[in-house]
Amino acid sequence: MKKIDKTVADAYFREKNRYLVLYFVVWFVVSYGVVFFAEPLSSIQIFGGFPLHYYMGAQGAVLTFIGLLFVNAVVADKIDKKYGINEAKNQQISSGRAVDH
């Protein structure tokens, strides 16, 4: 089995963690930022008179989380390719089959 160099593995996890922190910041702002700023946001009306803070609390946060899932999948695939992580090879290794280098 091919081993990954420690410096490459450290860089890989550092980059993955950087994006994870960014996703948590977006999650926090969307979830709790709307609550903190509900009063000023209530003056903004969207979709036929709904206050913005109500829409963000009812639907906007959920749509943002779903969007974050898709963004995470795309970004994670790009990072995996950048560092030479191959999903098909990992499945072969975990199933116990021999892998050609």
Short mmCIF file of N, CA, C and O in Angstrom, two decimals:
data_model
loop_
_atom_site.label_atom_id
_atom_site.label_comp_id
_atom_site.label_asym_id
_atom_site.label_seq_id
_atom_site.Cartn_x
_atom_site.Cartn_y
_atom_site.Cartn_z
N MET A 1 0.84 -1.17 0.00
CA MET A 1 0.00 0.00 0.00
C MET A 1 0.89 1.24 0.00
O MET A 1 1.87 1.32 0.72
N LYS A 2 0.51 2.21 -0.80
CA LYS A 2 1.28 3.45 -0.92
C LYS A 2 0.97 4.36 0.28
O LYS A 2 -0.17 4.61 0.60
N LYS A 3 2.02 4.83 0.93
CA LYS A 3 1.85 5.72 2.07
C LYS A 3 1.93 7.17 1.61
O LYS A 3 2.66 7.49 0.68
N ILE A 4 1.22 8.03 2.30
CA ILE A 4 1.24 9.46 2.01
C ILE A 4 2.30 10.10 2.90
O ILE A 4 2.38 9.83 4.10
N ASP A 5 3.09 10.97 2.31
CA ASP A 5 4.12 11.70 3.04
C ASP A 5 3.47 12.54 4.13
O ASP A 5 2.40 13.12 3.93
N LYS A 6 4.09 12.61 5.29
CA LYS A 6 3.51 13.34 6.42
C LYS A 6 3.29 14.82 6.11
O LYS A 6 2.26 15.38 6.51
N THR A 7 4.20 15.45 5.40
CA THR A 7 4.02 16.87 5.09
C THR A 7 2.82 17.07 4.15
O THR A 7 2.08 18.04 4.30
N VAL A 8 2.62 16.14 3.22
CA VAL A 8 1.47 16.23 2.31
C VAL A 8 0.18 16.00 3.10
O VAL A 8 -0.80 16.72 2.92
N ALA A 9 0.20 15.00 3.99
CA ALA A 9 -0.99 14.72 4.80
C ALA A 9 -1.33 15.90 5.71
O ALA A 9 -2.50 16.26 5.85
N ASP A 10 -0.31 16.52 6.30
CA ASP A 10 -0.55 17.69 7.15
C ASP A 10 -1.15 18.84 6.36
O ASP A 10 -2.08 19.50 6.82
N ALA A 11 -0.61 19.09 5.16
CA ALA A 11 -1.14 20.16 4.31
C ALA A 11 -2.57 19.86 3.90
O ALA A 11 -3.43 20.75 3.86
N TYR A 12 -2.85 18.60 3.58
CA TYR A 12 -4.19 18.17 3.19
C TYR A 12 -5.19 18.45 4.32
O TYR A 12 -6.23 19.07 4.10
N PHE A 13 -4.88 17.99 5.52
CA PHE A 13 -5.80 18.19 6.64
C PHE A 13 -5.89 19.65 7.06
O PHE A 13 -6.94 20.10 7.50
N ARG A 14 -4.82 20.41 6.92
CA ARG A 14 -4.86 21.83 7.22
C ARG A 14 -5.84 22.54 6.28
O ARG A 14 -6.67 23.36 6.72
N GLU A 15 -5.78 22.20 4.99
CA GLU A 15 -6.68 22.84 4.02
C GLU A 15 -8.13 22.40 4.26
O GLU A 15 -9.04 23.22 4.19
N LYS A 16 -8.33 21.11 4.53
CA LYS A 16 -9.69 20.62 4.80
C LYS A 16 -10.27 21.31 6.04
O LYS A 16 -11.43 21.71 6.05
N ASN A 17 -9.44 21.46 7.09
CA ASN A 17 -9.91 22.11 8.32
C ASN A 17 -10.19 23.59 8.12
O ASN A 17 -11.09 24.15 8.73
N ARG A 18 -9.40 24.25 7.27
CA ARG A 18 -9.63 25.66 6.97
C ARG A 18 -11.02 25.85 6.37
O ARG A 18 -11.77 26.76 6.76
N TYR A 19 -11.38 25.00 5.42
CA TYR A 19 -12.71 25.10 4.82
C TYR A 19 -13.80 24.73 5.82
O TYR A 19 -14.87 25.33 5.82
N LEU A 20 -13.52 23.76 6.69
CA LEU A 20 -14.49 23.38 7.70
C LEU A 20 -14.79 24.56 8.63
O LEU A 20 -15.95 24.82 8.96
N VAL A 21 -13.77 25.28 9.03
CA VAL A 21 -13.98 26.47 9.87
C VAL A 21 -14.80 27.51 9.12
O VAL A 21 -15.72 28.12 9.69
N LEU A 22 -14.52 27.70 7.84
CA LEU A 22 -15.29 28.65 7.04
C LEU A 22 -16.77 28.24 6.99
O LEU A 22 -17.66 29.08 7.13
N TYR A 23 -17.04 26.94 6.80
CA TYR A 23 -18.42 26.47 6.78
C TYR A 23 -19.11 26.70 8.11
O TYR A 23 -20.29 27.08 8.16
N PHE A 24 -18.39 26.50 9.21
CA PHE A 24 -18.98 26.75 10.53
C PHE A 24 -19.26 28.24 10.74
O PHE A 24 -20.25 28.59 11.37
N VAL A 25 -18.42 29.09 10.24
CA VAL A 25 -18.66 30.53 10.36
C VAL A 25 -19.92 30.91 9.58
O VAL A 25 -20.78 31.64 10.10
N VAL A 26 -20.05 30.41 8.37
CA VAL A 26 -21.26 30.68 7.57
C VAL A 26 -22.48 30.13 8.30
O VAL A 26 -23.52 30.80 8.40
N TRP A 27 -22.38 28.90 8.81
CA TRP A 27 -23.48 28.29 9.56
C TRP A 27 -23.88 29.16 10.76
O TRP A 27 -25.06 29.40 10.99
N PHE A 28 -22.88 29.63 11.51
CA PHE A 28 -23.16 30.44 12.69
C PHE A 28 -23.84 31.75 12.30
O PHE A 28 -24.83 32.15 12.92
N VAL A 29 -23.32 32.42 11.28
CA VAL A 29 -23.88 33.70 10.87
C VAL A 29 -25.32 33.53 10.40
O VAL A 29 -26.20 34.31 10.76
N VAL A 30 -25.57 32.49 9.61
CA VAL A 30 -26.92 32.28 9.09
C VAL A 30 -27.87 31.87 10.21
O VAL A 30 -29.02 32.32 10.26
N SER A 31 -27.41 31.03 11.12
CA SER A 31 -28.29 30.55 12.20
C SER A 31 -28.53 31.58 13.28
O SER A 31 -29.67 31.83 13.67
N TYR A 32 -27.45 32.16 13.79
CA TYR A 32 -27.57 33.05 14.94
C TYR A 32 -27.51 34.53 14.58
O TYR A 32 -28.04 35.36 15.32
N GLY A 33 -26.87 34.85 13.48
CA GLY A 33 -26.80 36.25 13.07
C GLY A 33 -28.16 36.84 12.78
O GLY A 33 -28.43 38.01 13.08
N VAL A 34 -29.03 36.03 12.20
CA VAL A 34 -30.39 36.49 11.92
C VAL A 34 -31.13 36.81 13.21
O VAL A 34 -31.86 37.79 13.29
N VAL A 35 -30.91 36.01 14.25
CA VAL A 35 -31.56 36.25 15.54
C VAL A 35 -31.03 37.54 16.17
O VAL A 35 -31.80 38.35 16.69
N PHE A 36 -29.73 37.75 16.10
CA PHE A 36 -29.13 38.95 16.69
C PHE A 36 -29.60 40.22 15.99
O PHE A 36 -29.74 41.26 16.62
N PHE A 37 -29.82 40.12 14.69
CA PHE A 37 -30.20 41.30 13.91
C PHE A 37 -31.64 41.24 13.42
O PHE A 37 -31.99 41.82 12.40
N ALA A 38 -32.51 40.55 14.15
CA ALA A 38 -33.90 40.37 13.72
C ALA A 38 -34.64 41.69 13.60
O ALA A 38 -35.38 41.91 12.64
N GLU A 39 -34.45 42.57 14.55
CA GLU A 39 -35.19 43.83 14.52
C GLU A 39 -34.82 44.70 13.31
O GLU A 39 -35.71 45.14 12.59
N PRO A 40 -33.53 44.94 13.05
CA PRO A 40 -33.22 45.74 11.85
C PRO A 40 -33.62 45.02 10.55
O PRO A 40 -34.03 45.66 9.58
N LEU A 41 -33.52 43.68 10.54
CA LEU A 41 -33.88 42.93 9.33
C LEU A 41 -35.38 42.89 9.10
O LEU A 41 -35.83 42.62 7.99
N SER A 42 -36.17 43.15 10.13
CA SER A 42 -37.63 43.09 9.98
C SER A 42 -38.15 44.23 9.10
O SER A 42 -39.25 44.14 8.56
N SER A 43 -37.37 45.27 8.92
CA SER A 43 -37.80 46.37 8.06
C SER A 43 -37.65 46.04 6.57
O SER A 43 -38.23 46.71 5.73
N ILE A 44 -36.89 45.00 6.25
CA ILE A 44 -36.71 44.58 4.86
C ILE A 44 -37.79 43.55 4.53
O ILE A 44 -37.90 42.53 5.19
N GLN A 45 -38.59 43.86 3.52
CA GLN A 45 -39.68 42.99 3.11
C GLN A 45 -39.32 42.26 1.82
O GLN A 45 -38.80 42.88 0.89
N ILE A 46 -39.60 40.94 1.76
CA ILE A 46 -39.35 40.17 0.53
C ILE A 46 -40.55 39.27 0.27
O ILE A 46 -41.35 38.99 1.15
N PHE A 47 -40.68 38.81 -0.96
CA PHE A 47 -41.71 37.85 -1.36
C PHE A 47 -43.11 38.25 -0.90
O PHE A 47 -43.80 37.50 -0.22
N GLY A 48 -43.53 39.42 -1.25
CA GLY A 48 -44.90 39.85 -0.96
C GLY A 48 -45.15 40.25 0.47
O GLY A 48 -46.26 40.08 0.97
N GLY A 49 -44.15 40.78 1.15
CA GLY A 49 -44.38 41.34 2.47
C GLY A 49 -43.83 40.55 3.65
O GLY A 49 -44.04 40.95 4.79
N PHE A 50 -43.15 39.44 3.41
CA PHE A 50 -42.55 38.71 4.52
C PHE A 50 -41.31 39.45 5.01
O PHE A 50 -40.48 39.86 4.21
N PRO A 51 -41.17 39.61 6.32
CA PRO A 51 -39.94 40.22 6.83
C PRO A 51 -38.74 39.31 6.57
O PRO A 51 -38.86 38.08 6.63
N LEU A 52 -37.60 39.88 6.26
CA LEU A 52 -36.41 39.11 5.92
C LEU A 52 -36.00 38.18 7.05
O LEU A 52 -35.64 37.03 6.81
N HIS A 53 -36.08 38.64 8.31
CA HIS A 53 -35.66 37.77 9.41
C HIS A 53 -36.56 36.54 9.53
O HIS A 53 -36.11 35.46 9.87
N TYR A 54 -37.85 36.67 9.23
CA TYR A 54 -38.76 35.53 9.27
C TYR A 54 -38.40 34.52 8.17
O TYR A 54 -38.32 33.31 8.42
N TYR A 55 -38.18 35.03 6.97
CA TYR A 55 -37.84 34.14 5.86
C TYR A 55 -36.52 33.40 6.12
O TYR A 55 -36.43 32.20 5.89
N MET A 56 -35.51 34.13 6.60
CA MET A 56 -34.22 33.50 6.87
C MET A 56 -34.34 32.46 7.97
O MET A 56 -33.71 31.41 7.91
N GLY A 57 -35.14 32.70 8.97
CA GLY A 57 -35.32 31.73 10.04
C GLY A 57 -36.12 30.52 9.59
O GLY A 57 -35.84 29.39 10.01
N ALA A 58 -37.11 30.73 8.73
CA ALA A 58 -37.98 29.63 8.32
C ALA A 58 -37.39 28.81 7.18
O ALA A 58 -37.48 27.59 7.17
N GLN A 59 -36.82 29.48 6.17
CA GLN A 59 -36.38 28.75 4.99
C GLN A 59 -34.94 29.06 4.59
O GLN A 59 -34.25 28.18 4.10
N GLY A 60 -34.51 30.25 4.79
CA GLY A 60 -33.19 30.65 4.32
C GLY A 60 -32.06 29.86 4.95
O GLY A 60 -31.11 29.48 4.28
N ALA A 61 -32.18 29.58 6.24
CA ALA A 61 -31.12 28.81 6.91
C ALA A 61 -31.03 27.40 6.36
O ALA A 61 -29.94 26.89 6.11
N VAL A 62 -32.18 26.76 6.15
CA VAL A 62 -32.19 25.40 5.62
C VAL A 62 -31.60 25.38 4.21
O VAL A 62 -30.79 24.50 3.88
N LEU A 63 -31.99 26.32 3.38
CA LEU A 63 -31.45 26.38 2.02
C LEU A 63 -29.95 26.66 2.03
O LEU A 63 -29.21 26.11 1.22
N THR A 64 -29.51 27.47 2.96
CA THR A 64 -28.07 27.73 3.09
C THR A 64 -27.32 26.47 3.49
O THR A 64 -26.25 26.18 2.95
N PHE A 65 -27.86 25.70 4.42
CA PHE A 65 -27.21 24.46 4.85
C PHE A 65 -27.12 23.46 3.71
O PHE A 65 -26.11 22.80 3.54
N ILE A 66 -28.19 23.35 2.92
CA ILE A 66 -28.16 22.45 1.77
C ILE A 66 -27.12 22.92 0.76
O ILE A 66 -26.36 22.11 0.21
N GLY A 67 -27.05 24.23 0.55
CA GLY A 67 -26.02 24.78 -0.33
C GLY A 67 -24.62 24.49 0.18
O GLY A 67 -23.72 24.15 -0.61
N LEU A 68 -24.42 24.59 1.49
CA LEU A 68 -23.12 24.29 2.07
C LEU A 68 -22.73 22.83 1.86
O LEU A 68 -21.55 22.52 1.65
N LEU A 69 -23.69 21.93 1.90
CA LEU A 69 -23.40 20.52 1.65
C LEU A 69 -22.85 20.31 0.24
O LEU A 69 -21.88 19.59 0.03
N PHE A 70 -23.50 20.94 -0.74
CA PHE A 70 -23.04 20.80 -2.12
C PHE A 70 -21.68 21.47 -2.33
O PHE A 70 -20.81 20.92 -2.99
N VAL A 71 -21.50 22.64 -1.75
CA VAL A 71 -20.21 23.33 -1.86
C VAL A 71 -19.12 22.49 -1.22
O VAL A 71 -18.03 22.33 -1.79
N ASN A 72 -19.39 21.91 -0.07
CA ASN A 72 -18.41 21.07 0.60
C ASN A 72 -18.04 19.86 -0.26
O ASN A 72 -16.86 19.50 -0.33
N ALA A 73 -19.01 19.24 -0.91
CA ALA A 73 -18.72 18.07 -1.75
C ALA A 73 -17.81 18.44 -2.91
O ALA A 73 -16.83 17.74 -3.20
N VAL A 74 -18.09 19.56 -3.56
CA VAL A 74 -17.28 19.99 -4.71
C VAL A 74 -15.87 20.38 -4.24
O VAL A 74 -14.87 19.96 -4.84
N VAL A 75 -15.78 21.17 -3.19
CA VAL A 75 -14.47 21.62 -2.69
C VAL A 75 -13.65 20.44 -2.18
O VAL A 75 -12.45 20.35 -2.45
N ALA A 76 -14.29 19.51 -1.48
CA ALA A 76 -13.56 18.34 -0.96
C ALA A 76 -13.01 17.49 -2.09
O ALA A 76 -11.89 16.99 -2.00
N ASP A 77 -13.78 17.32 -3.17
CA ASP A 77 -13.28 16.57 -4.33
C ASP A 77 -12.07 17.25 -4.96
O ASP A 77 -11.11 16.59 -5.34
N LYS A 78 -12.12 18.57 -5.06
CA LYS A 78 -10.98 19.31 -5.63
C LYS A 78 -9.74 19.18 -4.75
O LYS A 78 -8.63 19.01 -5.26
N ILE A 79 -9.93 19.25 -3.44
CA ILE A 79 -8.80 19.11 -2.53
C ILE A 79 -8.23 17.69 -2.61
O ILE A 79 -7.01 17.51 -2.62
N ASP A 80 -9.11 16.70 -2.68
CA ASP A 80 -8.65 15.31 -2.80
C ASP A 80 -7.81 15.13 -4.06
O ASP A 80 -6.75 14.49 -4.03
N LYS A 81 -8.27 15.67 -5.17
CA LYS A 81 -7.51 15.56 -6.43
C LYS A 81 -6.19 16.30 -6.33
O LYS A 81 -5.17 15.84 -6.83
N LYS A 82 -6.20 17.46 -5.68
CA LYS A 82 -4.99 18.25 -5.53
C LYS A 82 -3.90 17.48 -4.79
O LYS A 82 -2.72 17.56 -5.13
N TYR A 83 -4.31 16.71 -3.77
CA TYR A 83 -3.34 15.97 -2.96
C TYR A 83 -3.22 14.50 -3.34
O TYR A 83 -2.58 13.72 -2.66
N GLY A 84 -3.85 14.11 -4.45
CA GLY A 84 -3.70 12.75 -4.95
C GLY A 84 -4.49 11.69 -4.19
O GLY A 84 -4.12 10.52 -4.20
N ILE A 85 -5.56 12.10 -3.55
CA ILE A 85 -6.42 11.14 -2.86
C ILE A 85 -7.41 10.60 -3.89
O ILE A 85 -8.13 11.36 -4.51
N ASN A 86 -7.44 9.28 -4.05
CA ASN A 86 -8.25 8.66 -5.07
C ASN A 86 -9.29 7.76 -4.41
O ASN A 86 -8.95 6.76 -3.78
N GLU A 87 -10.57 8.10 -4.57
CA GLU A 87 -11.65 7.37 -3.90
C GLU A 87 -11.72 5.91 -4.35
O GLU A 87 -11.91 5.01 -3.55
N ALA A 88 -11.55 5.66 -5.64
CA ALA A 88 -11.63 4.28 -6.15
C ALA A 88 -10.51 3.43 -5.56
O ALA A 88 -10.73 2.27 -5.17
N LYS A 89 -9.32 3.99 -5.47
CA LYS A 89 -8.20 3.25 -4.89
C LYS A 89 -8.43 3.00 -3.40
O LYS A 89 -8.12 1.93 -2.89
N ASN A 90 -9.00 3.97 -2.69
CA ASN A 90 -9.29 3.80 -1.27
C ASN A 90 -10.30 2.68 -1.05
O ASN A 90 -10.18 1.92 -0.09
N GLN A 91 -11.30 2.58 -1.92
CA GLN A 91 -12.28 1.51 -1.79
C GLN A 91 -11.64 0.15 -2.05
O GLN A 91 -11.95 -0.82 -1.38
N GLN A 92 -10.72 0.09 -3.01
CA GLN A 92 -10.02 -1.15 -3.27
C GLN A 92 -9.18 -1.56 -2.06
O GLN A 92 -9.18 -2.73 -1.67
N ILE A 93 -8.49 -0.62 -1.48
CA ILE A 93 -7.64 -0.90 -0.33
C ILE A 93 -8.49 -1.38 0.84
O ILE A 93 -8.17 -2.36 1.50
N SER A 94 -9.61 -0.71 1.09
CA SER A 94 -10.44 -1.08 2.24
C SER A 94 -11.14 -2.41 2.02
O SER A 94 -11.53 -3.06 2.99
N SER A 95 -11.30 -2.84 0.77
CA SER A 95 -11.96 -4.13 0.53
C SER A 95 -10.97 -5.28 0.57
O SER A 95 -11.35 -6.44 0.46
N GLY A 96 -9.67 -4.98 0.68
CA GLY A 96 -8.66 -6.00 0.80
C GLY A 96 -8.05 -6.45 -0.52
O GLY A 96 -7.25 -7.36 -0.55
N ARG A 97 -8.46 -5.83 -1.62
CA ARG A 97 -7.90 -6.21 -2.92
C ARG A 97 -6.56 -5.52 -3.13
O ARG A 97 -6.30 -4.45 -2.61
N ALA A 98 -5.72 -6.16 -3.93
CA ALA A 98 -4.40 -5.60 -4.23
C ALA A 98 -4.55 -4.37 -5.11
O ALA A 98 -5.43 -4.29 -5.95
N VAL A 99 -3.66 -3.42 -4.91
CA VAL A 99 -3.67 -2.19 -5.68
C VAL A 99 -2.35 -2.04 -6.41
O VAL A 99 -1.28 -2.22 -5.83
N ASP A 100 -2.42 -1.70 -7.69
CA ASP A 100 -1.20 -1.42 -8.45
C ASP A 100 -0.77 0.01 -8.16
O ASP A 100 -1.59 0.91 -8.08
N HIS A 101 0.51 0.21 -8.03
CA HIS A 101 1.02 1.56 -7.74
C HIS A 101 1.30 2.28 -9.00
O HIS A 101 1.84 2.06 -9.90
#
